[in-house]
Coordinates of C-alpha atoms and ligand atoms in Angstrom, one line a residue:
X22 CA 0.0 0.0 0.0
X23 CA 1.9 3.4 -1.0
X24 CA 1.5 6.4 1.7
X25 CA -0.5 8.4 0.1
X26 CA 1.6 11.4 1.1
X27 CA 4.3 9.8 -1.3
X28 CA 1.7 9.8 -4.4
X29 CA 3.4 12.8 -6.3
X30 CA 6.5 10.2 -6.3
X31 CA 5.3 7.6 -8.4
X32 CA 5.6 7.0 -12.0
X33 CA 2.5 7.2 -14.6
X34 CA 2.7 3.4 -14.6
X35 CA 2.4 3.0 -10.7
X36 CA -0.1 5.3 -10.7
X37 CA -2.2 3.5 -13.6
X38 CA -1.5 0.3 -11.3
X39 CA -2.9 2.6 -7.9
X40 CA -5.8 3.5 -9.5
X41 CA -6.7 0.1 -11.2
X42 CA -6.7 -1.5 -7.7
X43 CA -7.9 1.2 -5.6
X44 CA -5.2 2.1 -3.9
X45 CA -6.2 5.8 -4.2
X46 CA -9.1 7.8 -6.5
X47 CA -8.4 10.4 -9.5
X48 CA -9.1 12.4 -7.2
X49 CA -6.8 11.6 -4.4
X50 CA -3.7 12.0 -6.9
X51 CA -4.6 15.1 -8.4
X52 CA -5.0 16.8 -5.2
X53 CA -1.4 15.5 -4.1
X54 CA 0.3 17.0 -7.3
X55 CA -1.8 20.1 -6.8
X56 CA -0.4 19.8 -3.2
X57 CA 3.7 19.3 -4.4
X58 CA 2.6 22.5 -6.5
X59 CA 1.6 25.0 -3.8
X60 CA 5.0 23.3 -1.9
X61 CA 7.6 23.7 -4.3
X62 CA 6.6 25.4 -7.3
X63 CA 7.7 28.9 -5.8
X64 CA 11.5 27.7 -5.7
X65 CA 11.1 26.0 -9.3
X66 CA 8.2 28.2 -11.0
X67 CA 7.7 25.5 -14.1
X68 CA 3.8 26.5 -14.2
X69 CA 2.5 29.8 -15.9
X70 CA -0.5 28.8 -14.1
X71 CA -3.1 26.2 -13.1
X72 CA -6.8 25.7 -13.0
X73 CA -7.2 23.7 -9.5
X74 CA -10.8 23.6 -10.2
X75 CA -10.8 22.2 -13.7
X76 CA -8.0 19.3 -12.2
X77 CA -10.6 18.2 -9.9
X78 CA -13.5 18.4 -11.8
X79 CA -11.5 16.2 -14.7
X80 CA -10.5 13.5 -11.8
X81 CA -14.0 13.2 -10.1
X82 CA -15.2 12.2 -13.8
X83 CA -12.5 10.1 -14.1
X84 CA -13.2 8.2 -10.4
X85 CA -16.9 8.2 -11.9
X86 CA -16.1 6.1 -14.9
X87 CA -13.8 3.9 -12.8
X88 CA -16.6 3.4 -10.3
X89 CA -18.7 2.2 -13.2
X90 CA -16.5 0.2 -14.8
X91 CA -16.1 2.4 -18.0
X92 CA -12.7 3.8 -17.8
X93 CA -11.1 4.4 -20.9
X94 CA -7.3 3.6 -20.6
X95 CA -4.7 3.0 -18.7
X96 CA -3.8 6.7 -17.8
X97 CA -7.5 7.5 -17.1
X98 CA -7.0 9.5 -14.1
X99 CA -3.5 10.5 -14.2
X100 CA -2.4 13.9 -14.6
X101 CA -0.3 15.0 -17.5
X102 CA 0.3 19.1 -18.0
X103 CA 1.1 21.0 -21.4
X104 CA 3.7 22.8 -22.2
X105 CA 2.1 26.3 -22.6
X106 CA 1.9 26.2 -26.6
X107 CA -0.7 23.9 -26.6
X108 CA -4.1 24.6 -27.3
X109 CA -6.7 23.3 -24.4
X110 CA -9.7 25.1 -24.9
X111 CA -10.4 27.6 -22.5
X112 CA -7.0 27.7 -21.0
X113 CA -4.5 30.3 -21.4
X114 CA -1.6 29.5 -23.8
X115 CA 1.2 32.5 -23.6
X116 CA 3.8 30.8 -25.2
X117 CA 5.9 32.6 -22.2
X118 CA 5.3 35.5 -24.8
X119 CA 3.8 39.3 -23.0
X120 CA 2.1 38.9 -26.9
X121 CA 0.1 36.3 -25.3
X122 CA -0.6 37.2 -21.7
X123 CA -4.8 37.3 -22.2
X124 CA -5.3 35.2 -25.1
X125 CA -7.2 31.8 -24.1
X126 CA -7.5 29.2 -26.6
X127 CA -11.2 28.5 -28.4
X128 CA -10.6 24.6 -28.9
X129 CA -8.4 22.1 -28.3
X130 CA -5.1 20.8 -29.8
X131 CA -5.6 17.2 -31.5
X132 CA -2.9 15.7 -28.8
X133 CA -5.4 17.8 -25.9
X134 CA -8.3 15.7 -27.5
X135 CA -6.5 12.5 -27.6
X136 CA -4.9 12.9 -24.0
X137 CA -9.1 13.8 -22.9
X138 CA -10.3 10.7 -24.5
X139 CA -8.0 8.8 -22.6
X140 CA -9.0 9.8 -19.8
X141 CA -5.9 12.0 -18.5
X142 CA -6.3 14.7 -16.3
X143 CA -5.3 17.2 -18.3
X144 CA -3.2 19.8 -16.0
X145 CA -1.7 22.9 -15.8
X146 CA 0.5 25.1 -18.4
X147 CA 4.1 25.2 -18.1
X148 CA 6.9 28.1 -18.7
X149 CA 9.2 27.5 -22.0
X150 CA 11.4 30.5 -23.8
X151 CA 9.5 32.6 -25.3
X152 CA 7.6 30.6 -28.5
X153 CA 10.0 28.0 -27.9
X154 CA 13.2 29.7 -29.2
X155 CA 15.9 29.1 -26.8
X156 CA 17.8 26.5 -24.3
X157 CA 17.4 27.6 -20.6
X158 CA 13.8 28.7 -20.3
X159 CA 15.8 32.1 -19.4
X160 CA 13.7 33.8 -22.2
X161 CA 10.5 33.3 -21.1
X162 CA 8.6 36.3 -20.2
X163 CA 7.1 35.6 -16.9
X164 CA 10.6 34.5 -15.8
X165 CA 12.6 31.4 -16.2
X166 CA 12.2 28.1 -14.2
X167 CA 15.3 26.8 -12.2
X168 CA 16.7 23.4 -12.3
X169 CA 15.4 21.1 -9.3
X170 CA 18.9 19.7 -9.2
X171 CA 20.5 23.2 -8.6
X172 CA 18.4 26.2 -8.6
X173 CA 21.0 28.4 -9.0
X174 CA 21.0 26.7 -13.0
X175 CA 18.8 26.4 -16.2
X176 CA 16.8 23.6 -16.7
X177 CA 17.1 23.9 -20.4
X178 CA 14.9 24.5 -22.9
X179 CA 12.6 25.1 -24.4
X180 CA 10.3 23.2 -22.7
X181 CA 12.3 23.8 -19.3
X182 CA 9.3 23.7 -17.3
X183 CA 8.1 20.4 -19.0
X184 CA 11.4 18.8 -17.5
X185 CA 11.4 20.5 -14.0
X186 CA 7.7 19.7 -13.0
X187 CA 8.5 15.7 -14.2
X188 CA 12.1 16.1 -12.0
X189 CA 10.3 18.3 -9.3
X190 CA 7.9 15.9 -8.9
X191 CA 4.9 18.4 -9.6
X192 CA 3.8 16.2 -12.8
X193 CA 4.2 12.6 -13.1
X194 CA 3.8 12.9 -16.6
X195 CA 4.0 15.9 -19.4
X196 CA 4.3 17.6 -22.9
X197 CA 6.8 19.9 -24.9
X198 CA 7.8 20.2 -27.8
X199 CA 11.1 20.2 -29.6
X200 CA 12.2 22.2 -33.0
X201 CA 16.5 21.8 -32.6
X202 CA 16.2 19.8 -29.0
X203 CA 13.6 21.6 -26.8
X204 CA 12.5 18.4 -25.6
X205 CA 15.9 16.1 -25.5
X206 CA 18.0 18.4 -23.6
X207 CA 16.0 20.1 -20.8
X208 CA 15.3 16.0 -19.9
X209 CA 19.2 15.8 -20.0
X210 CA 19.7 18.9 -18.0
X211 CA 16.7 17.9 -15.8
X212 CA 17.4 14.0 -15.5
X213 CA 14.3 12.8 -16.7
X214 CA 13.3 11.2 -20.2
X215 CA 12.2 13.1 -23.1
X216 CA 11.1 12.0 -26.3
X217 CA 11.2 13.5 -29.9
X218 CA 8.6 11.5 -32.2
X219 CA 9.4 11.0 -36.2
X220 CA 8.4 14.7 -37.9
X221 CA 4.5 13.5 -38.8
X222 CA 3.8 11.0 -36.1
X223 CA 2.1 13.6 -33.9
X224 CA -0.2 15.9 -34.9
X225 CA 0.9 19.6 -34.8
X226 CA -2.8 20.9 -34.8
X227 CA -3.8 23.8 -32.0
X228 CA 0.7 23.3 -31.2
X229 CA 1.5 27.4 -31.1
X230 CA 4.1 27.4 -34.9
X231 CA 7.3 28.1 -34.6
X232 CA 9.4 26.6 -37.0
X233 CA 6.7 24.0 -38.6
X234 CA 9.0 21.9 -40.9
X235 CA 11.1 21.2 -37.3
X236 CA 8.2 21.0 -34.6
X237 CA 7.4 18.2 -33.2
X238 CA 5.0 17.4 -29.7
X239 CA 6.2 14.8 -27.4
X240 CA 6.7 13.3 -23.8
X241 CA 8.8 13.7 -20.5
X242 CA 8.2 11.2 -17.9
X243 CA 10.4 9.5 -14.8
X244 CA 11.0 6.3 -17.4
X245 CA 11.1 4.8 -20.8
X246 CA 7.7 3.2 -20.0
X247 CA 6.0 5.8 -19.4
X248 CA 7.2 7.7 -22.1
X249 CA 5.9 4.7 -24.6
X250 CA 2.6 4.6 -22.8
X251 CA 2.1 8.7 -23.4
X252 CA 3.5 8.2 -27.2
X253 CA 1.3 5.6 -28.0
X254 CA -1.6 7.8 -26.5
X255 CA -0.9 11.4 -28.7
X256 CA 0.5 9.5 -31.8
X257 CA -1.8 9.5 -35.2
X258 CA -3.0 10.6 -38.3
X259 CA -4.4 13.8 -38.4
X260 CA -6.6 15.2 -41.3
X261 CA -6.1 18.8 -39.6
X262 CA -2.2 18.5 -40.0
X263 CA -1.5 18.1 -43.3
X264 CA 2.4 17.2 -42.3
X265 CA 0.9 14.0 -39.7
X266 CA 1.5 10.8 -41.0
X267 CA -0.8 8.1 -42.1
X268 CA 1.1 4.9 -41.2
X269 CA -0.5 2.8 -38.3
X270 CA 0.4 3.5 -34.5
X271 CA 1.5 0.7 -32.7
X272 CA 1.3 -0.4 -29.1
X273 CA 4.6 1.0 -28.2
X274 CA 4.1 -0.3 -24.5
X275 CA 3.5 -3.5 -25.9
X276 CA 6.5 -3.5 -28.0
X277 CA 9.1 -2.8 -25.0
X278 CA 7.8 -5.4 -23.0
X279 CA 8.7 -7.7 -25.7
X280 CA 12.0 -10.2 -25.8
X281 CA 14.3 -7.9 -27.0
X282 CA 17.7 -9.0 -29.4
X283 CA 21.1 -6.6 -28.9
X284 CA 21.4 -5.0 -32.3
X285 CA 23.7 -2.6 -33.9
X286 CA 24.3 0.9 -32.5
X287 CA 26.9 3.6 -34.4
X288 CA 28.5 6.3 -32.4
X289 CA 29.1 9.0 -35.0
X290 CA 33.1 10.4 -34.5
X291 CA 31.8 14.1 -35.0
X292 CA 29.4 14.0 -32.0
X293 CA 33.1 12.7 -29.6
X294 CA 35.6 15.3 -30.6
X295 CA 36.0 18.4 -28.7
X296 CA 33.6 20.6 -26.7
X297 CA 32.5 17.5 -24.7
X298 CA 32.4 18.4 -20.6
X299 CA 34.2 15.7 -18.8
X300 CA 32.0 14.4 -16.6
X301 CA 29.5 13.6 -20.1
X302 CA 32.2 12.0 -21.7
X303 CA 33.0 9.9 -19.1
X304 CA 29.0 8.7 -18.5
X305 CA 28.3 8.3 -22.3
X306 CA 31.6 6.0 -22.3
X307 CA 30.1 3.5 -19.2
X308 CA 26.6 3.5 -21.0
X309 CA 28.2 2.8 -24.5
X310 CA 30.1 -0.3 -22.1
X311 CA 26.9 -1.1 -21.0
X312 CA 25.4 -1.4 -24.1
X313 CA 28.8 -4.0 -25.1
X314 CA 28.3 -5.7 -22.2
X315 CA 24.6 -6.7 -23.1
X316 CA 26.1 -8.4 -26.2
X317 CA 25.1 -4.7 -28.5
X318 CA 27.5 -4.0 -31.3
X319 CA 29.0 -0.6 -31.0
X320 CA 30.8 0.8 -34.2
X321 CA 31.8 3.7 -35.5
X322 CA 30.2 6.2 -38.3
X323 CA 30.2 9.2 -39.5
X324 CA 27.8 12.2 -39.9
X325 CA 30.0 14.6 -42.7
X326 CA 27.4 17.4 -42.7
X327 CA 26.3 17.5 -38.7
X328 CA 29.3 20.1 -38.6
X329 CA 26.3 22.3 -41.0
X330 CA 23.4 21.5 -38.9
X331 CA 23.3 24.3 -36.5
X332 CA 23.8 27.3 -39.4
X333 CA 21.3 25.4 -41.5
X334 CA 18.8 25.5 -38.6
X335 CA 19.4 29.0 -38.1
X336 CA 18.3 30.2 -41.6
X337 CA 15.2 27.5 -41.9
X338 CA 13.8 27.7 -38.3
X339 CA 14.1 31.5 -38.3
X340 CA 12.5 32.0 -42.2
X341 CA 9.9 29.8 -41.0
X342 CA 9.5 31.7 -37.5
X343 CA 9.5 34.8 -39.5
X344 CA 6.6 33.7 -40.8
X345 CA 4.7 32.1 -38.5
X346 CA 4.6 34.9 -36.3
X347 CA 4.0 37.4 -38.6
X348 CA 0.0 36.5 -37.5
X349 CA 0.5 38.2 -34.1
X350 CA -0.6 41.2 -35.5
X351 CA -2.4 43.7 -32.5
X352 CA -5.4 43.0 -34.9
X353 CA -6.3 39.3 -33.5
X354 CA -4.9 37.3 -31.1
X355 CA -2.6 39.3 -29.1
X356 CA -3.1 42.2 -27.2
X357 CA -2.8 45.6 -28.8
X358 CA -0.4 48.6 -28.2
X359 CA -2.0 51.3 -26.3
X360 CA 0.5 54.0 -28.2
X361 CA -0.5 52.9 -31.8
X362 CA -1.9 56.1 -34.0
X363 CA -2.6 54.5 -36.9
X364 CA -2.6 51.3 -39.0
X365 CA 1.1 50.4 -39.0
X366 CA 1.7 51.4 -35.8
X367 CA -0.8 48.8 -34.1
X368 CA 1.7 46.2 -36.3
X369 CA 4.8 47.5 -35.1
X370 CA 4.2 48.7 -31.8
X371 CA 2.1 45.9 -30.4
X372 CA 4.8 43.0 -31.6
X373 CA 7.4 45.8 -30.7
X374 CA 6.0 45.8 -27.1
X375 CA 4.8 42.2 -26.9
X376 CA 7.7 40.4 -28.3
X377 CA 11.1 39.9 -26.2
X378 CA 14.7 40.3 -27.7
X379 CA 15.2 37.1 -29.0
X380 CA 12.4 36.6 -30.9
X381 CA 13.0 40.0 -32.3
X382 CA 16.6 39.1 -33.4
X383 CA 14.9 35.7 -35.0
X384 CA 12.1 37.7 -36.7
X385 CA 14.8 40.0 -38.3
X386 CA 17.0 37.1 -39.3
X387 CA 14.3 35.2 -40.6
X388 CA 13.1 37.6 -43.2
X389 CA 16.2 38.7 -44.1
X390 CA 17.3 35.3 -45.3
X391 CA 14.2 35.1 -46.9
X392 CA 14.9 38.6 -48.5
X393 CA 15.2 38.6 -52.5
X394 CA 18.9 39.0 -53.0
X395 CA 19.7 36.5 -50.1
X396 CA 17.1 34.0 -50.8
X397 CA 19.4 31.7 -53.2
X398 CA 22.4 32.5 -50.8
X399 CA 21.0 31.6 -47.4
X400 CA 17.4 29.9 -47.4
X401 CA 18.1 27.7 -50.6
X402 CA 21.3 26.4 -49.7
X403 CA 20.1 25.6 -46.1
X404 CA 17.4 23.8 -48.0
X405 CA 20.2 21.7 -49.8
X406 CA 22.1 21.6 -46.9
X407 CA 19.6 19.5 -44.9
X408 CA 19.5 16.9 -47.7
X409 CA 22.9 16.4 -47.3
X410 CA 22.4 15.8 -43.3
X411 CA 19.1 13.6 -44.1
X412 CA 21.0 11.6 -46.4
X413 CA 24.3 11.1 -44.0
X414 CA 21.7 9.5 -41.8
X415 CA 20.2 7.1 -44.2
X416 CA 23.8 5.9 -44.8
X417 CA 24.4 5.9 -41.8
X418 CA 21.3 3.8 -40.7
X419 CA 21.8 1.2 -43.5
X420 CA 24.8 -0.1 -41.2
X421 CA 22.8 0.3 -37.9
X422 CA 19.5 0.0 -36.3
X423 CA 20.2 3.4 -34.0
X424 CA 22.7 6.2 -33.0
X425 CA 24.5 6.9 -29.5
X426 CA 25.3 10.5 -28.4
X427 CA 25.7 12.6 -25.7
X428 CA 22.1 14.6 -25.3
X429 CA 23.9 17.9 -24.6
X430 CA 27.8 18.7 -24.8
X431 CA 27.9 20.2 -20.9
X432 CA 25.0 19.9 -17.6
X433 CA 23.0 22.5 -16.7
X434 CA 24.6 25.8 -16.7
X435 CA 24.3 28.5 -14.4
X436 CA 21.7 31.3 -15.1
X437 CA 23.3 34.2 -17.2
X438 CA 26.1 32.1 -18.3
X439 CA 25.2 32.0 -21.7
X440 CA 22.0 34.4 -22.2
X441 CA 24.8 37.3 -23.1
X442 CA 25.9 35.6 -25.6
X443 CA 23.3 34.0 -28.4
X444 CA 26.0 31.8 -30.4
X445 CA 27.3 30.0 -27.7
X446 CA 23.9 29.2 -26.1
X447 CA 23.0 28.3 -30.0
X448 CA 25.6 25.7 -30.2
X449 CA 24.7 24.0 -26.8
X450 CA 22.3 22.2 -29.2
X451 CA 25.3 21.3 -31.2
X452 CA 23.9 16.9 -30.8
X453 CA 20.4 17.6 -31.3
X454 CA 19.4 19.2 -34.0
X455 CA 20.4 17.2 -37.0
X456 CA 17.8 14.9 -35.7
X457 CA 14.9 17.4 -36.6
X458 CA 16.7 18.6 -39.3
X459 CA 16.1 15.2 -40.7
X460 CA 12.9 14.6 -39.8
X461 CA 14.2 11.5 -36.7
X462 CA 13.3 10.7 -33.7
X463 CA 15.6 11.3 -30.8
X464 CA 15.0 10.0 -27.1
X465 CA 16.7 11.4 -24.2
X466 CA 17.4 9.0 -21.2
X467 CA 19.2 10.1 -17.9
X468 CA 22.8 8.5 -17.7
X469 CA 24.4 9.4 -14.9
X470 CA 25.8 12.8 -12.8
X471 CA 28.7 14.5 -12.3
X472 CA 31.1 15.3 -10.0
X473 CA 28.3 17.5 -8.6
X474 CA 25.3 16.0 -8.7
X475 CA 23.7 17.7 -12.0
X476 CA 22.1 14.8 -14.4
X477 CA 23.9 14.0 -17.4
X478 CA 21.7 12.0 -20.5
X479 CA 21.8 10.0 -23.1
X480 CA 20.8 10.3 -26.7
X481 CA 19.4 7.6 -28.8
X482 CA 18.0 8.1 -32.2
X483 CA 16.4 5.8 -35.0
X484 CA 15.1 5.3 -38.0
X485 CA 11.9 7.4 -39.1
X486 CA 8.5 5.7 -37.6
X487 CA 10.7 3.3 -36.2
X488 CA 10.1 4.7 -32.3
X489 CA 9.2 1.3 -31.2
X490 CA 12.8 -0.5 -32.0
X491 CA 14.1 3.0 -30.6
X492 CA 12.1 2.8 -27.2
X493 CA 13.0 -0.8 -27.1
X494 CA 16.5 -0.4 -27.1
X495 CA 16.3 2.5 -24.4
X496 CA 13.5 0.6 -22.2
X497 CA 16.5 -1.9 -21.8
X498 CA 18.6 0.5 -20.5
X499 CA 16.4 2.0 -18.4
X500 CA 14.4 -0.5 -16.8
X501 CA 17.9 -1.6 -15.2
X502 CA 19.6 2.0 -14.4
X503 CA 16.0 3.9 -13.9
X504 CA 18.5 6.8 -13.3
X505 CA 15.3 9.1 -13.5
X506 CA 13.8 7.7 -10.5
X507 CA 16.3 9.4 -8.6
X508 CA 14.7 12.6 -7.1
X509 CA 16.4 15.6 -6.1
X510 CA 16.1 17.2 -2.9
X511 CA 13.7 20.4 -2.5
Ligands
LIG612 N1 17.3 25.8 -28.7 C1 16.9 25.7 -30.0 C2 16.4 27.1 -30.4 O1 16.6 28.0 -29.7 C3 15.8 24.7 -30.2 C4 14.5 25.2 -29.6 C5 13.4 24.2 -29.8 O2 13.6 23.0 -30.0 N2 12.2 24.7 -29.7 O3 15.9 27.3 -31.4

């Protein structure tokens, strides 16, 4: 019987397993999450905010199905929360942008729809950089979220407060999204797991745009497990996303629990070179033995163009951000400059007043490389570019079944220590954007600490559509280390 003050502990599976033999109600758990909120969110601040209410009328509903034998999957009555770019209706969604601050969304994103007809508890809105551009949650409007392991650091980013409330123990289960790594590295900075599906295998319907060639929704959770379980759940063909993809979803949870044979796994030489932090180097090495220990094959390859990735990701996700925020206009959505006199200046001064530095400087850059004159120069090279990248990786992939990296070349970093200076924050996503780049999806599992105690991870990525080889190979891994169990103190 688990002490119900301990709830807030437990993973999305335990809690599944709680609730299926009445251990404790819907109810019970959401009210010790909201609970582990009010205690600790004020040191970590990884919610914009929270609608108690709502949580409790979604878990009485839940205990109401369960009482009559209706419920309508295994997470009915578990609590997951959204990253705050997407859609729920009737929530707010700020995308941590001041743009935002009173805008409240009029329906619901397809993953919100699939998450309510499984029965989740669909919970509070969490803090990210401003519409997703960055990698320490330090350019969020409302202020960043600190790293549960040190609070004195980042938690990464984007989706920082997607990784902190899983590591703070506020959510046993969330979203984010991830454009260059917004998912994979705060879950490396944070020590939890964070997933990246294939570009297509989840809808990107009532998701906030960024960069919509790159964007991808996916799941943080303590373990692999759970992070197959939540997959399985948002995953689909969409007919309102015209990028989704209509090849069949399989029962990922199913597929992990599976006999399981060591395959292949290449470790690319440009991911090991220089730049690496010590500590990393030295836990990737153990779980690369590990891996050889279980009878794996680990050989080398090589990714030519990943040297390209992070200029090519700077022309593409920026000419497509320059677009897709060119909506937020004064006129709908957003709130409106009180100092406009006439047409153009509602345009310019509301997005001049609502919009923080960075996204300026991406705006800018965007439409500049999109600019007649540079177009050919910049944007349609990147284009090429990524082929190349796409195409190391199918050669790559016809020699092995996945790819071992480092998550993030350094921990979590202390605030201010990079938000001076753009390019070097830029290139902390040095190992995971070639992944979206081509389209791939990318797991992040924790691997160990360092010297100090800050998590280190693990990157594994696959073939395209091929998450449930991908999960498998982590899940076995995981289910023996289950390094993200390990809770820091608050
Ligand atoms: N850190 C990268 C950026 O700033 C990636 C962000 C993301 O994946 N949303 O663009």
């Amino acid at each position: 019987m688990t002490d119900h003050s301990e709830i807030f502990t437990l993973t999305g599976s335990e809690l599944s397993d709680g609730l299926a033999s009445g251990q404790f109600s819907s109810e019970e758990v959401t009210k010790s999450y909201l609970s582990r909120i009010k205690e600790v969110d004020d040191k970590v601040h990884a919610f914009l905010s929270y609608d108690e209410e709502d949580m409790l009328d979604q878990a009485k509903s839940s205990d109401q199905r369960r009482a009559s034998g209706k419920i309508l999957g295994p997470l009915d009555g578990v609590p997951v929360c959204l990253k705050d770019v997407i859609s729920a209706k009737g929530q707010p969604l700020t995308a941590a942008s001041k743009i935002l601050e009173k805008y409240r969304s009029p329906y619901d994103a397809t993953v919100t729809i699939k998450l309510k007809k499984a029965g989740v508890v669909v919970g509070g809105r969490l803090n990210l950089d401003e519409f997703a551009m960055g990698s320490s949650t330090e350019n969020s409007a409302y202020g960043p979220t600190c790293n549960p392991w040190d609070l004195g650091r980042v938690p990464g980013g984007s989706s920082g407060g997607s990784s902190a409330a899983v590591a703070a123990r506020e959510a046993p289960l969330t979203l984010g999204s991830d454009t260059g790594g917004s998912i994979r590295q705060p879950a490396s900075l944070c020590g939890v797991v964070g997933m990246k599906p294939t570009y297509g295998r989840v809808s990107r319907y009532g998701l906030a745009a960024f960069a919509s060639s790159l964007d991808q929704i996916g799941p943080f959770s303590q373990t692999v497990e759970d992070t197959a379980q939540l997959l399985e759940i948002i995953s689909g063909h969409d007919p309102l996303d015209s990028t989704s993809y209509p090849t069949p979803v399989p029962s990922f949870s199913n597929e992990i629990r599976q006999p399981f044979k060591p395959c292949k796994l290449g470790l690319p030489k440009e991911f090991f070179g220089t730049g690496m932090d010590d500590d990393v180097r030295k836990s990737i090495e153990q779980s690369i033995q590990w891996y050889r220990d279980k009878g794996y094959e680990l050989v080398e390859i090589s990714l030519p163009t990943t040297e390209l990735s992070i200029p090519v990701y700077y022309v593409i996700a920026t000419a497509e951000a320059s677009s897709n925020l060119a909506r937020y206009d004064g006129i709908r959505y957003t709130s409106r400059s009180e100092h406009a006199e006439n047409a153009i200046d509602v345009y310019a001064k509301s997005r001049g007043e609502g919009f923080g530095e960075e996204v300026k400087r991406r705006c800018i850059l965007g439409a500049y490389g999109l600019s007649s004159g540079y177009y050919d120069a910049y944007y349609l090279r990147a284009q090429k570019t990524r082929t190349l990248i796409r195409n190391d990786f199918d050669k790559a992939f016809e020699q092995v079944d996945a790819i071992l990296t480092p998550t993030s070349p350094t921990p979590a970093f202390k605030f201010g220590e990079k938000s001076e200076d753009p390019i070097s924050m830029y290139l902390s996503d040095i190992y995971t954007i070639s992944t979206n780049l081509a389209g791939l999806p990318g797991i992040s599992i924790p691997c160990g600490f360092t010297e100090n105690g800050l998590p280190i991870g693990m990157q594994l990525i696959g073939q395209a559509f091929e998450e449930g080889k991908l999960l498998s190979i982590a899940h076995d891994y995981d289910r023996e280390l289950q390094l993200g169990r390990s809770q820091p103190s608050l």
